[in-house]
Amino acid sequence: MKKLLLSALAAGLALSSCQSDVVDPTNIDITANPIIALPLGEIGLTMDHLLIPDSSLIFDDNTVYKVIVAQDSVFGIDVNDLINIPAQSPSSSSITMGTVAVSNVSLTQDIALGAVASDAGLTAISSAHGSNAPFPQLNESNVGTYGGSGFGTFTSASFSNGTLTLGLTNDWPVPVSMGIDLVNASTGATILTYAMNNVAANGGTGSDTESLVNITLPNSIGFKITSLTSPGSGTNLVAIDTTDNLELAISSANLEVYNAITQISTQDISSDTQYVDLSTGGSEELRELMFSTASFDYEFVSTLAENLELNLNFPGSDQNGVEVDTTITIAAGATTTGSINLNGTILDLTQDPSQNHSRLPIAVAATLVGSGNMVNIDSSDALDMTFEMTNLQFGHIKGFFGTQQITIDPGAVDLAIDFLENFDGEISFAEPSIAMAVTNSIGLPIQLVLDFNSFKDGTAYGLNGPNYVLPYPTTLGNTATGTLTFDNTNSSIVDVFTLPKDSITYGGSVNVNHDTTTFGTENFVTNTSSISGDLLMEMPFYFTATGLGFYDTLATDQNNVDALPEGTSLESAKLLLQTTTTLPLDASLNLTFYDANWNTILVKDFGLMESGIPDANGIIVAPNVLDTELELDASEATAVLEAVHITAEATMDTYNVGTDPVKLRTDASLNLNLGVQFKVNVTL
């Protein structure tokens, strides 16, 4: 550089020597003002420098950046959150023997005229045997007791129902009227009293019927004639034969005993439908229940005198296409236990007339099996029954599962996005969205009330989106999927995602069967039914921003002092800055110059550098090139010359003072080229 300056000065002297004036060389003072230009540094920024893609920042095929935040299972509902079948307590009942129907009985007893004449002292009749003679008038009492046999089918029986009829066939030659007591032949105690009046002679008949209710018949019966009257034949002659009989015949009807030693015939003693309560304890109404596993356990304790056949039927059930129906033999006076396998059984729980849901019908029919032996029976004999449903695992349930609200566990969305830490200021996304991907195999309408908020300095910014009904299947066993979307057309999402924010939280609730008028009450679940919701937030960089701060080092470890030749002094300087940008950002640029210890020695403001003009889609299609010059005085020039480090700091707004949304693309760039021109004085 010194040689260059000396050559220039020599040339100048040579030109001067052509002049005619004579100059004294010792009085000559020649000063030159050459210009020295130096590059100071450059910044070539692409979006890879500004926005380093991470798990939150991606770009799609059209090179537009998006902020993506995904969070799986922000809410989930299991079938057990909606409905479950509680453990069932044993159910007890009994079948009481009650009165037992027994076979009708019959008994006949012939009383000869000769026997009555002998017992009553009617010698005239006895002596007239075999002749025609007048039959005397009769008016006898307590003539005697006849018979003493039993009925054969029981040895003792106390009746709750039935009648006993005494019939009389009169083979005597005169009409008779009789009072007859049916007595215990062993004790003489009167059982029933009968009266038959004016029964015609020679085969005439009469009868009297008495109730057996609360009457006990012993094993030996006697007929006691308490009164016997007849007008006789008067003066008419009649054939008198002392072998002629009064034929007494006992017959019965509708016999039922409450205590007896008797034979019983095979008979139905009970037919009833019982209901096991399968209520869940809430407002749920179960209409159909399919058990994947279940056992119907039973215990029968019998005090009955005969074996019992018990038929258990589950009306409306379906096990492999067949209604569940089982007959159990219960031994007399014994305890019988067992179970019925209900695996894979579909049960109809709507058959109780008093409550058309949640009731399992069990039809019980009991048949007492007669053995033909004499047995001691009593109406208090009973079959005690205990039923219990165990090992319950349902396969599916149909019905109405009630109206309820389930709270979504609150959570937070992590927006600690690395690339945003490069900026200060505020970013407002024009087209953010939240998508909730729902997978649902629970067949009932559920309304999602999402409580989604961001917070800044204690102020909440709510999403205020619609309350969606989650997609749900309408066919048992199917799964429905769908996506619930919140965007700038149906919510305040732009306010939520105007960044930065201190925190973002979510919560809310789901409302089950919230509108039965619209959606009805037909619900279903399987044992694997569930709902899950995955959150996806997308924030394309179609945004407005103000006050974005950016800082970078333009040059470091410089040594420009030696760039000036000896004998020169700085007069002034000019900073030259050329910016070329396709960023959709206007930037106010400050350059800071530091000494070797990073002490600030000069700060210069370059003013506003405008971005290019975005098109209708918010994209800068042509770069904007701007050349800026900044004059420096001698002291400022010295500071620039002596600077070891230089930084650039920009405050940026999106186009049109941050009012027009723009798109940030991966191919956007910013180039800063900084140089300086020093004007120096050289004196020779």
XYZ file of C-alpha atoms in Angstrom:
684
model
C 0.000 0.000 0.000
C 2.871 2.367 0.842
C 4.509 1.706 -2.516
C 1.197 2.373 -4.224
C 0.861 5.700 -2.514
C 4.479 6.677 -3.268
C 4.035 5.789 -6.942
C 0.967 7.960 -7.101
C 2.825 10.816 -5.509
C 5.804 10.429 -7.887
C 3.460 10.559 -10.849
C 1.991 13.701 -9.483
C 5.428 15.263 -9.147
C 6.331 14.288 -12.677
C 3.275 16.094 -13.976
C 4.188 19.126 -11.916
C 7.695 19.258 -13.355
C 6.296 20.180 -16.722
C 5.237 23.523 -15.334
C 7.428 26.613 -15.906
C 7.344 27.786 -12.298
C 10.295 27.043 -10.078
C 9.431 25.636 -6.682
C 11.606 25.114 -3.673
C 11.298 21.473 -2.734
C 11.882 22.185 0.913
C 8.674 24.242 1.109
C 6.397 21.712 -0.605
C 3.506 20.026 1.569
C 1.541 17.561 -0.503
C -1.611 15.885 0.984
C -3.608 12.996 -0.693
C -7.146 11.748 0.191
C -7.415 8.200 -1.144
C -10.355 5.824 -0.410
C -9.781 2.399 1.189
C -12.655 -0.180 0.985
C -12.867 -3.241 3.258
C -15.423 -6.034 3.605
C -16.544 -6.366 7.228
C -18.729 -9.456 7.201
C -21.782 -11.154 5.884
C -24.721 -13.187 7.067
C -26.288 -15.679 4.724
C -29.380 -16.993 6.477
C -31.641 -19.729 5.180
C -34.651 -21.110 7.071
C -32.474 -23.970 8.247
C -30.555 -21.404 10.281
C -33.635 -19.709 11.662
C -35.917 -22.706 12.133
C -34.180 -25.975 12.828
C -36.789 -28.708 12.244
C -37.507 -30.830 15.302
C -40.333 -33.087 16.376
C -42.660 -30.091 16.489
C -41.643 -28.267 13.305
C -42.087 -29.892 9.946
C -42.686 -28.814 6.402
C -44.818 -30.411 3.761
C -44.302 -30.885 0.050
C -45.091 -27.287 -0.846
C -42.269 -26.095 1.456
C -44.595 -24.384 3.940
C -43.596 -24.782 7.566
C -46.021 -26.147 10.154
C -45.838 -26.440 13.885
C -47.121 -29.894 14.787
C -47.928 -30.988 18.326
C -49.317 -34.510 18.681
C -50.460 -36.109 21.926
C -51.913 -39.601 22.051
C -54.777 -40.606 24.318
C -55.683 -37.213 25.685
C -58.845 -38.904 26.850
C -60.062 -42.450 27.049
C -63.193 -44.190 28.263
C -63.320 -47.865 29.107
C -66.529 -49.871 29.170
C -66.149 -50.188 32.948
C -66.397 -46.395 33.207
C -69.908 -46.654 31.805
C -71.415 -49.839 33.151
C -70.584 -52.970 35.069
C -72.478 -55.823 36.590
C -71.826 -55.926 40.319
C -71.273 -59.184 42.134
C -74.635 -60.761 42.784
C -75.761 -61.701 46.274
C -77.394 -65.111 46.683
C -81.155 -65.139 46.162
C -83.256 -67.363 48.419
C -86.822 -68.577 48.128
C -88.820 -71.658 48.965
C -91.555 -73.883 47.700
C -93.829 -74.940 50.540
C -95.570 -78.261 50.227
C -98.920 -76.787 51.158
C -101.954 -78.959 50.824
C -101.589 -82.079 48.772
C -104.255 -83.549 46.581
C -104.973 -87.170 47.369
C -107.064 -89.707 45.544
C -110.751 -89.928 46.253
C -111.815 -92.686 48.593
C -114.847 -94.912 48.867
C -116.213 -97.303 51.460
C -119.403 -99.391 51.699
C -121.091 -100.959 54.673
C -124.198 -103.215 54.606
C -126.402 -103.253 57.735
C -128.839 -106.196 57.743
C -132.405 -105.837 59.026
C -131.772 -108.751 61.363
C -128.760 -107.046 62.950
C -130.718 -103.853 63.584
C -133.689 -105.827 64.936
C -131.402 -107.698 67.271
C -129.575 -104.576 68.480
C -132.816 -102.612 68.905
C -134.743 -105.497 70.507
C -137.289 -105.660 67.688
C -138.344 -109.275 68.312
C -141.493 -108.976 66.208
C -139.373 -108.389 63.116
C -136.969 -111.177 63.951
C -139.845 -113.634 64.456
C -141.558 -112.599 61.220
C -138.526 -113.525 59.084
C -139.541 -115.299 55.943
C -143.236 -114.374 56.148
C -145.607 -111.702 55.038
C -146.636 -109.645 57.998
C -147.267 -106.076 59.034
C -143.925 -104.155 59.526
C -144.029 -102.339 62.855
C -143.496 -98.605 63.240
C -139.922 -97.697 64.247
C -138.602 -94.894 66.460
C -135.214 -96.006 67.745
C -132.104 -94.171 68.902
C -128.467 -95.170 69.356
C -129.099 -98.458 67.728
C -125.426 -99.433 67.361
C -122.133 -98.945 65.510
C -121.374 -100.987 62.431
C -118.275 -101.516 60.328
C -114.725 -100.609 61.371
C -112.624 -100.862 58.244
C -110.377 -98.162 56.727
C -109.986 -96.454 53.363
C -106.782 -98.249 52.403
C -104.971 -95.298 50.766
C -104.146 -93.587 54.051
C -103.956 -94.499 57.697
C -104.677 -90.969 58.891
C -105.505 -87.818 57.004
C -106.348 -84.253 57.978
C -108.131 -82.409 55.218
C -107.913 -78.854 54.008
C -110.456 -79.422 51.280
C -112.941 -81.982 50.099
C -116.327 -83.452 50.842
C -117.500 -86.835 52.060
C -120.877 -88.049 50.895
C -122.862 -90.810 52.643
C -125.329 -92.580 50.397
C -128.118 -94.933 51.553
C -129.805 -97.644 49.518
C -132.854 -98.951 51.396
C -133.669 -102.586 50.621
C -136.106 -102.899 53.536
C -139.833 -103.201 52.745
C -140.698 -99.905 54.463
C -139.356 -96.321 54.105
C -136.867 -95.178 56.732
C -135.295 -92.008 58.089
C -131.874 -92.254 59.689
C -129.324 -90.228 61.630
C -125.838 -91.646 61.211
C -122.560 -90.533 62.789
C -119.283 -91.354 61.126
C -117.093 -92.333 64.075
C -113.571 -93.401 64.883
C -114.043 -97.096 65.307
C -111.254 -97.257 67.845
C -112.350 -94.450 70.112
C -115.989 -93.942 69.222
C -115.382 -90.244 68.652
C -117.786 -88.666 66.225
C -116.200 -87.444 63.004
C -119.183 -86.390 60.848
C -122.958 -86.467 61.325
C -125.359 -87.335 58.526
C -129.167 -87.293 58.237
C -131.306 -88.963 55.528
C -135.074 -88.680 55.626
C -137.880 -90.816 54.224
C -135.802 -93.014 52.010
C -138.244 -95.162 50.015
C -138.524 -98.893 50.541
C -137.312 -101.677 48.305
C -134.291 -99.956 46.744
C -134.956 -96.328 47.470
C -131.911 -94.088 47.874
C -130.888 -91.022 49.776
C -127.674 -89.157 50.561
C -126.097 -86.436 52.622
C -122.794 -84.573 51.977
C -120.542 -83.017 54.608
C -117.342 -80.949 54.347
C -114.012 -82.484 55.304
C -112.291 -79.167 55.927
C -110.303 -79.492 59.164
C -111.585 -83.045 59.600
C -109.177 -85.874 60.336
C -110.104 -89.334 59.174
C -108.530 -92.247 61.064
C -107.578 -95.613 59.657
C -110.764 -97.317 60.920
C -114.250 -95.930 60.351
C -117.538 -96.912 62.018
C -121.143 -96.032 61.178
C -123.178 -95.274 64.276
C -126.981 -95.248 63.843
C -128.048 -92.487 66.175
C -131.701 -92.525 65.103
C -133.925 -94.788 63.039
C -137.579 -94.086 62.288
C -140.150 -95.640 59.967
C -143.906 -95.421 59.658
C -143.929 -99.192 59.158
C -146.450 -100.859 56.813
C -149.495 -100.301 58.964
C -152.029 -103.089 58.380
C -150.470 -104.001 55.074
C -148.659 -107.219 54.856
C -145.104 -107.005 53.536
C -142.467 -109.636 52.993
C -140.077 -109.579 55.887
C -136.551 -110.834 55.264
C -133.983 -110.125 57.951
C -131.173 -110.386 55.379
C -132.394 -107.253 53.624
C -129.764 -104.505 53.988
C -129.432 -100.840 54.483
C -126.444 -100.268 52.146
C -124.247 -97.335 53.229
C -121.707 -96.009 50.674
C -119.084 -93.342 51.296
C -117.662 -91.352 48.365
C -115.418 -88.302 48.305
C -114.565 -85.358 46.088
C -111.746 -82.805 45.793
C -109.653 -84.196 48.593
C -106.669 -82.189 49.760
C -104.778 -82.941 52.933
C -102.473 -80.806 55.024
C -101.265 -83.673 57.135
C -101.507 -87.320 56.394
C -99.941 -90.699 56.311
C -100.986 -91.577 52.863
C -100.111 -92.502 49.356
C -99.724 -89.560 47.016
C -99.874 -89.525 43.290
C -97.337 -87.747 41.074
C -98.517 -84.156 40.883
C -97.414 -80.603 40.187
C -97.086 -78.683 43.419
C -95.689 -75.384 42.129
C -95.268 -73.422 38.926
C -93.869 -69.938 39.267
C -91.565 -67.434 37.589
C -89.018 -65.760 39.794
C -86.839 -62.789 38.880
C -83.189 -62.214 39.752
C -82.389 -58.514 39.973
C -79.404 -57.605 37.761
C -79.653 -53.862 38.325
C -76.356 -51.988 38.353
C -77.358 -49.656 41.148
C -77.749 -46.611 38.894
C -80.199 -45.406 36.260
C -79.101 -48.027 33.740
C -81.700 -50.284 32.143
C -80.344 -53.626 30.940
C -82.453 -55.263 28.252
C -80.233 -57.962 26.823
C -77.228 -59.553 28.442
C -74.851 -62.006 26.863
C -72.548 -63.816 29.246
C -69.155 -64.819 27.999
C -68.806 -66.717 31.266
C -71.388 -67.287 33.984
C -72.464 -69.991 36.364
C -75.943 -70.313 37.845
C -75.309 -72.073 41.148
C -78.115 -73.654 43.153
C -78.713 -75.395 46.446
C -81.949 -77.174 47.319
C -82.785 -78.334 50.845
C -85.817 -80.611 50.899
C -87.982 -81.652 53.834
C -90.473 -83.238 51.447
C -91.492 -86.853 51.922
C -91.139 -87.734 48.248
C -88.660 -86.976 45.517
C -89.142 -83.784 43.598
C -88.439 -83.028 39.964
C -87.611 -79.343 39.570
C -87.561 -77.778 36.124
C -85.552 -74.552 35.766
C -86.138 -72.578 32.595
C -84.778 -69.195 31.515
C -87.530 -67.757 29.310
C -86.257 -65.979 26.221
C -82.681 -67.224 26.677
C -80.517 -68.418 23.826
C -77.569 -70.738 24.262
C -76.387 -71.898 20.867
C -79.895 -71.438 19.505
C -81.608 -73.343 22.333
C -83.480 -71.981 25.336
C -81.794 -72.924 28.606
C -83.957 -75.565 30.294
C -82.812 -78.003 32.997
C -84.641 -80.596 35.128
C -83.099 -81.471 38.498
C -84.131 -84.448 40.659
C -84.112 -83.599 44.358
C -84.141 -86.567 46.720
C -86.683 -86.611 49.540
C -85.339 -85.042 52.739
C -81.936 -84.311 51.171
C -79.755 -81.390 50.084
C -78.937 -81.094 46.391
C -76.362 -78.696 44.916
C -75.101 -77.997 41.410
C -74.705 -75.355 38.744
C -75.923 -74.510 35.267
C -73.330 -73.350 32.765
C -74.477 -70.123 31.131
C -71.343 -69.461 29.066
C -72.271 -67.873 25.759
C -75.897 -67.423 26.792
C -78.010 -64.458 25.703
C -80.597 -63.486 28.316
C -83.761 -61.466 27.799
C -84.142 -59.124 30.786
C -87.402 -57.467 29.693
C -89.962 -60.106 30.686
C -90.949 -58.959 34.164
C -94.366 -57.273 33.743
C -93.649 -54.962 36.668
C -90.239 -53.804 35.351
C -89.249 -54.320 31.733
C -85.496 -54.244 32.282
C -82.665 -55.611 34.409
C -84.623 -58.643 35.628
C -83.595 -62.206 34.825
C -86.641 -64.497 34.648
C -86.365 -68.027 36.040
C -89.396 -70.241 35.554
C -89.550 -72.884 38.289
C -91.919 -75.862 38.020
C -91.956 -78.501 40.791
C -93.420 -81.974 40.415
C -93.792 -84.235 43.439
C -93.127 -87.794 42.335
C -95.318 -90.373 44.063
C -93.590 -93.620 45.047
C -96.748 -95.624 45.832
C -95.699 -95.975 49.461
C -97.390 -94.603 52.521
C -95.572 -91.445 53.462
C -96.002 -88.880 56.159
C -96.769 -85.555 54.552
C -97.318 -82.132 56.055
C -98.272 -78.854 54.460
C -95.270 -77.188 56.132
C -92.838 -79.438 54.294
C -90.815 -77.289 51.912
C -88.051 -77.018 49.387
C -85.662 -74.198 50.299
C -83.873 -72.827 47.221
C -80.747 -70.678 47.015
C -79.590 -69.300 43.655
C -76.403 -67.374 42.969
C -74.847 -66.006 39.772
C -71.058 -66.385 39.871
C -68.059 -65.928 37.559
C -69.906 -63.199 35.691
C -68.152 -61.850 32.608
C -70.419 -60.275 30.055
C -69.884 -60.516 26.329
C -72.252 -57.716 25.446
C -74.997 -55.646 27.015
C -77.878 -53.902 25.317
C -80.119 -51.367 26.993
C -80.054 -47.793 28.206
C -76.942 -46.925 30.169
C -78.303 -43.838 31.846
C -77.374 -40.184 31.673
C -74.062 -39.338 33.261
C -71.094 -37.016 33.009
C -67.515 -38.287 33.026
C -64.707 -35.835 33.711
C -61.707 -35.820 31.393
C -58.524 -35.915 33.431
C -56.863 -32.504 33.021
C -53.525 -32.296 31.262
C -51.101 -29.879 29.676
C -49.775 -29.498 26.147
C -46.027 -29.046 25.909
C -45.246 -26.065 23.685
C -41.569 -25.818 24.591
C -40.734 -25.635 20.883
C -37.042 -25.230 20.338
C -37.134 -23.012 17.259
C -39.388 -20.431 18.919
C -36.607 -19.750 21.385
C -34.756 -18.003 18.531
C -37.349 -15.229 18.473
C -38.798 -12.633 20.747
C -42.102 -10.891 20.126
C -45.525 -12.235 19.261
C -46.692 -14.672 16.576
C -50.326 -15.080 15.606
C -51.142 -18.039 13.371
C -53.910 -17.382 10.832
C -54.915 -21.004 10.204
C -54.243 -23.127 13.300
C -56.329 -26.226 13.906
C -56.912 -28.893 16.519
C -57.959 -32.314 15.279
C -59.249 -34.937 17.694
C -59.039 -38.393 16.113
C -61.635 -40.576 17.831
C -61.835 -44.363 17.811
C -65.038 -45.632 19.422
C -66.565 -49.092 19.840
C -69.139 -48.032 22.466
C -72.586 -47.899 20.925
C -74.122 -44.840 22.509
C -74.084 -41.067 21.906
C -71.445 -39.189 23.895
C -71.013 -35.435 23.761
C -67.500 -34.027 24.105
C -67.272 -30.744 25.997
C -63.643 -29.753 25.500
C -62.136 -27.220 27.885
C -58.995 -26.014 26.085
C -57.210 -22.874 27.223
C -53.920 -21.058 26.881
C -52.658 -18.681 29.553
C -50.582 -15.523 29.373
C -49.790 -13.448 32.454
C -52.736 -14.946 34.297
C -55.262 -14.373 31.489
C -57.027 -17.386 29.983
C -57.714 -17.612 26.261
C -60.415 -20.220 25.713
C -60.967 -22.300 22.611
C -64.762 -21.825 22.782
C -65.338 -24.514 20.178
C -68.453 -26.544 19.473
C -69.552 -29.454 21.668
C -69.233 -32.430 19.355
C -71.044 -35.760 19.529
C -68.357 -38.396 19.166
C -68.676 -40.800 16.239
C -70.155 -44.067 17.533
C -71.135 -47.422 16.032
C -74.760 -48.355 15.459
C -74.127 -52.083 14.996
C -72.952 -54.321 17.831
C -69.295 -55.263 17.432
C -68.394 -52.451 15.025
C -65.955 -49.601 15.622
C -66.541 -46.041 14.467
C -63.778 -43.566 13.713
C -63.847 -39.886 12.931
C -62.093 -36.602 13.454
C -63.372 -33.610 15.382
C -61.874 -30.369 14.093
C -61.532 -26.989 15.756
C -60.282 -24.188 13.511
C -60.672 -20.491 12.873
C -64.163 -20.988 11.451
C -65.742 -22.530 14.556
C -63.674 -21.432 17.537
C -61.361 -18.828 19.061
C -58.327 -20.929 18.229
C -56.343 -17.979 16.800
C -56.389 -16.327 20.226
C -55.379 -19.579 21.887
C -52.330 -19.952 19.671
C -51.114 -16.384 19.581
C -47.671 -17.094 20.989
C -45.866 -17.062 23.251
C -48.077 -18.372 26.039
C -47.170 -19.397 29.550
C -49.082 -22.663 29.359
C -51.749 -24.578 27.472
C -54.114 -26.914 29.306
C -56.967 -29.212 28.393
C -59.750 -30.924 30.265
C -63.530 -30.984 30.137
C -66.071 -33.755 30.244
C -68.036 -36.229 28.197
C -71.815 -36.375 28.585
C -73.361 -39.798 28.091
C -76.862 -39.986 26.557
C -77.181 -36.216 26.789
C -80.137 -35.979 24.374
C -82.413 -39.022 24.404
C -85.084 -37.163 22.440
C -82.762 -36.959 19.437
C -80.670 -40.097 19.855
C -83.031 -42.476 21.651
C -82.174 -44.943 24.410
C -80.792 -47.937 22.522
C -77.219 -48.412 23.760
C -74.797 -51.319 23.593
C -71.303 -52.283 24.637
C -69.087 -55.318 24.402
C -66.584 -56.386 27.031
C -63.793 -54.815 24.963
C -65.542 -51.562 24.049
C -63.615 -48.351 24.585
C -63.130 -44.808 23.317
C -59.817 -43.089 22.732
C -59.021 -39.596 21.516
C -55.680 -38.517 20.050
C -54.843 -34.815 19.791
C -53.143 -33.252 16.770
C -52.460 -29.516 16.682
C -51.303 -27.962 13.419
C -50.158 -24.386 13.062
C -49.081 -23.634 9.480
C -46.749 -20.655 9.272
C -49.445 -18.534 7.694
C -49.148 -15.902 10.326
C -48.779 -12.325 11.438
C -46.091 -11.213 13.852
C -44.819 -8.074 15.510
C -41.705 -7.396 17.498
C -39.887 -10.559 16.471
C -36.331 -10.266 17.683
C -33.358 -11.859 15.956
C -29.691 -11.667 16.887
C -26.587 -13.069 15.150
C -22.844 -12.441 14.865
C -21.854 -10.740 11.649
C -18.077 -10.903 12.118
C -15.682 -11.885 14.843
C -11.911 -11.795 15.559
C -11.272 -9.069 12.997
C -7.984 -7.162 12.667
C -8.518 -4.178 10.347
C -6.128 -1.691 12.010
C -3.203 -2.894 9.890
C -5.211 -2.289 6.758
C -4.181 1.432 6.821
C -0.647 2.328 5.622
C 1.704 4.207 7.835
C 1.429 7.939 7.749
C -2.300 7.972 7.091
C -5.097 9.274 9.205
C -8.855 8.632 9.084
C -10.989 11.456 7.891
C -14.364 9.666 7.655
C -15.990 6.390 6.656
C -19.101 5.034 5.028
C -20.804 1.756 5.987
C -22.227 -0.090 2.995
C -24.970 -2.684 3.571
C -26.685 -4.746 0.929
C -29.628 -6.935 1.956
C -31.252 -9.519 -0.257
C -34.332 -11.150 1.249
C -37.279 -13.372 0.383
C -38.408 -13.432 4.019
C -41.876 -11.924 4.418
C -40.501 -9.741 7.186
C -39.699 -6.052 7.521
C -36.626 -5.638 9.712
C -35.178 -2.739 11.677
C -31.448 -3.471 11.846
C -28.874 -2.386 14.390
C -25.163 -3.154 14.054
C -23.056 -3.246 17.198
C -19.252 -3.062 17.140
C -17.168 -4.492 20.000
C -13.558 -4.493 21.076
C -11.624 -7.670 21.772
C -13.285 -7.972 25.181
C -16.792 -7.572 23.754
C -17.140 -4.090 25.076
C -19.464 -2.017 22.923
C -17.664 0.758 21.093
C -20.264 1.731 18.485
C -23.962 1.067 17.683
C -25.448 2.099 14.360
C -29.100 1.947 13.311
C -29.664 1.090 9.660
C -33.380 1.776 9.860
C -36.062 -0.307 8.139
C -35.296 -2.928 5.551
C -38.493 -3.809 3.768
C -39.499 -7.288 2.704
C -40.744 -8.121 -0.705
C -44.454 -7.774 -1.441
C -46.360 -11.030 -0.825
C -48.839 -12.312 -3.353
C -52.466 -13.197 -2.559
C -51.283 -16.427 -0.934
C -48.929 -14.630 1.429
C -45.775 -15.815 -0.407
C -42.831 -13.615 -1.440
C -42.245 -14.594 -5.055
C -39.316 -12.226 -5.866
C -36.384 -11.202 -3.636
C -36.094 -7.632 -2.446
C -32.567 -6.151 -2.817
C -31.770 -3.034 -0.807
C -28.471 -1.068 -0.725
C -27.976 1.138 2.290
C -25.155 3.630 3.014
C -24.447 5.118 6.398
C -21.960 8.021 6.815
C -19.541 7.868 9.750
C -17.416 10.638 11.216
C -13.764 10.185 12.082
C -14.391 8.821 15.589
C -17.035 6.406 14.351
C -14.743 5.371 11.525
C -12.009 4.693 14.065
C -14.436 2.544 16.088
C -15.325 0.524 13.003
C -11.677 0.132 12.105
C -10.743 -1.006 15.589
C -13.763 -3.301 16.055
C -12.904 -6.950 16.629
C -16.488 -8.292 16.746
C -19.666 -7.148 14.959
C -23.237 -8.349 15.651
C -26.483 -7.734 13.858
C -29.761 -7.417 15.778
C -33.078 -7.138 13.998
C -36.595 -6.394 15.155
C -39.024 -7.792 12.609
C -42.697 -7.503 11.745
C -44.526 -9.380 9.060
C -45.544 -7.465 5.959
C -47.599 -4.304 6.313
C -46.664 -3.701 9.968
C -47.754 -7.189 10.997
C -51.330 -6.909 9.732
C -51.282 -9.120 6.633
C -50.839 -12.881 7.079
C -47.833 -14.296 5.271
C -46.441 -17.772 4.738
C -43.025 -18.824 5.903
C -41.463 -21.187 3.389
C -38.401 -23.342 3.581
C -36.795 -21.598 0.594
C -36.913 -18.127 2.180
C -33.520 -16.532 2.888
C -31.829 -13.339 4.086
C -28.351 -12.227 3.002
C -26.537 -9.318 4.655
C -23.262 -8.035 3.138
C -21.498 -5.349 5.142
C -18.515 -3.347 3.975
C -16.836 -0.059 4.775
C -15.103 2.714 2.823
C -12.471 4.646 4.762
C -11.433 8.103 3.588
C -7.855 8.652 4.712
C -5.359 11.504 4.689
C -1.796 10.850 3.556
C 0.757 13.696 3.842
C 4.097 13.502 2.044
